[in-house]
Short mmCIF file of C-alpha atoms in Angstrom, two decimals:
data_model
loop_
_atom_site.label_atom_id
_atom_site.label_comp_id
_atom_site.label_asym_id
_atom_site.label_seq_id
_atom_site.Cartn_x
_atom_site.Cartn_y
_atom_site.Cartn_z
CA MET A 835 -12.60 46.13 -82.22
CA PRO A 836 -13.62 46.68 -78.59
CA LEU A 837 -16.74 48.60 -77.68
CA GLY A 838 -16.24 52.39 -77.78
CA MET A 839 -13.06 52.27 -79.87
CA SER A 840 -12.39 54.00 -83.19
CA GLU A 841 -9.57 54.31 -85.70
CA GLN A 842 -8.08 57.66 -86.61
CA ARG A 843 -9.68 59.28 -89.66
CA ARG A 844 -7.47 58.54 -92.67
CA GLU A 845 -7.30 58.09 -96.39
CA HIS A 846 -5.09 56.02 -98.64
CA SER A 847 -3.66 57.58 -101.80
CA VAL A 848 -2.89 54.24 -103.49
CA ALA A 849 -4.77 51.40 -101.77
CA GLN A 850 -8.45 50.60 -101.96
CA GLN A 851 -9.93 48.52 -99.16
CA PHE A 852 -12.80 46.18 -98.43
CA LEU A 853 -13.99 45.76 -94.85
CA PHE A 854 -16.25 42.81 -93.92
CA VAL A 855 -17.93 42.54 -90.52
CA LEU A 856 -17.81 38.95 -89.25
CA ALA A 857 -19.44 39.61 -85.87
CA GLY A 858 -20.91 42.60 -84.10
CA ARG A 859 -21.68 45.98 -85.61
CA LEU A 860 -19.55 48.91 -86.87
CA SER A 861 -20.12 52.47 -88.00
CA ILE A 862 -17.96 53.68 -90.87
CA GLU A 863 -17.84 57.33 -91.83
CA LEU A 864 -16.94 57.42 -95.52
CA ASP A 865 -16.41 60.84 -97.09
CA GLY A 866 -19.01 62.45 -94.81
CA ALA A 867 -21.64 59.68 -95.04
CA LEU A 868 -22.23 57.33 -92.10
CA HIS A 869 -22.66 53.61 -92.90
CA GLU A 870 -23.92 51.14 -90.29
CA LEU A 871 -22.67 47.61 -90.92
CA GLY A 872 -23.92 44.51 -89.16
CA ALA A 873 -22.55 40.98 -89.18
CA GLN A 874 -22.01 39.46 -92.63
CA THR A 875 -22.00 42.83 -94.42
CA GLY A 876 -19.16 44.72 -96.06
CA LEU A 877 -18.16 48.06 -97.53
CA GLU A 878 -15.64 49.07 -100.19
CA ILE A 879 -13.43 52.03 -99.32
CA PRO A 880 -12.09 53.62 -102.52
CA ARG A 881 -8.58 55.08 -102.57
CA GLY A 882 -8.38 58.77 -101.78
CA VAL A 883 -11.59 58.78 -99.71
CA SER A 884 -11.47 59.91 -96.08
CA HIS A 885 -12.83 57.28 -93.68
CA GLN A 886 -13.06 56.32 -90.03
CA VAL A 887 -14.14 53.02 -88.49
CA MET A 888 -15.94 53.22 -85.12
CA ASN A 889 -17.51 50.72 -82.76
CA ASP A 890 -20.29 52.58 -81.01
CA SER A 891 -22.42 49.44 -80.64
CA ASP A 892 -23.17 47.50 -77.45
CA GLY A 893 -20.36 44.94 -77.87
CA GLY A 894 -17.15 44.01 -79.67
CA ALA A 895 -16.85 43.65 -83.44
CA GLY A 896 -14.63 41.42 -85.55
CA PHE A 897 -13.68 42.32 -89.12
CA PRO A 898 -10.91 41.67 -91.63
CA VAL A 899 -9.75 44.43 -93.96
CA VAL A 900 -8.41 43.58 -97.42
CA SER A 901 -6.20 46.22 -99.05
CA GLN A 902 -5.12 46.26 -102.70
CA PRO A 903 -2.29 47.04 -103.01
CA PRO A 904 -1.19 46.66 -99.36
CA SER A 905 -1.84 49.88 -97.41
CA HIS A 906 1.32 49.81 -95.23
CA GLY A 907 2.79 53.31 -95.29
CA ASP A 908 -0.11 54.63 -97.41
CA ARG A 909 -1.97 56.80 -94.89
CA SER A 910 -2.61 60.50 -94.76
#
């Protein structure tokens, strides 16, 4: 994720997710609490919980997101 970018705030009614930062740093707002993740750290995002991923660091960030079940079409 490029510097200064963010996803839209969302929640998934069915899928739970796990986000793992490979490189860089991310901020994740999860149900009102802000989590700062550095490289080689992760965070579980339970289903039904509002969240937003932001890169307000000083560089880019790389991270995979694993969704179970797949989150395609499961956003509100």
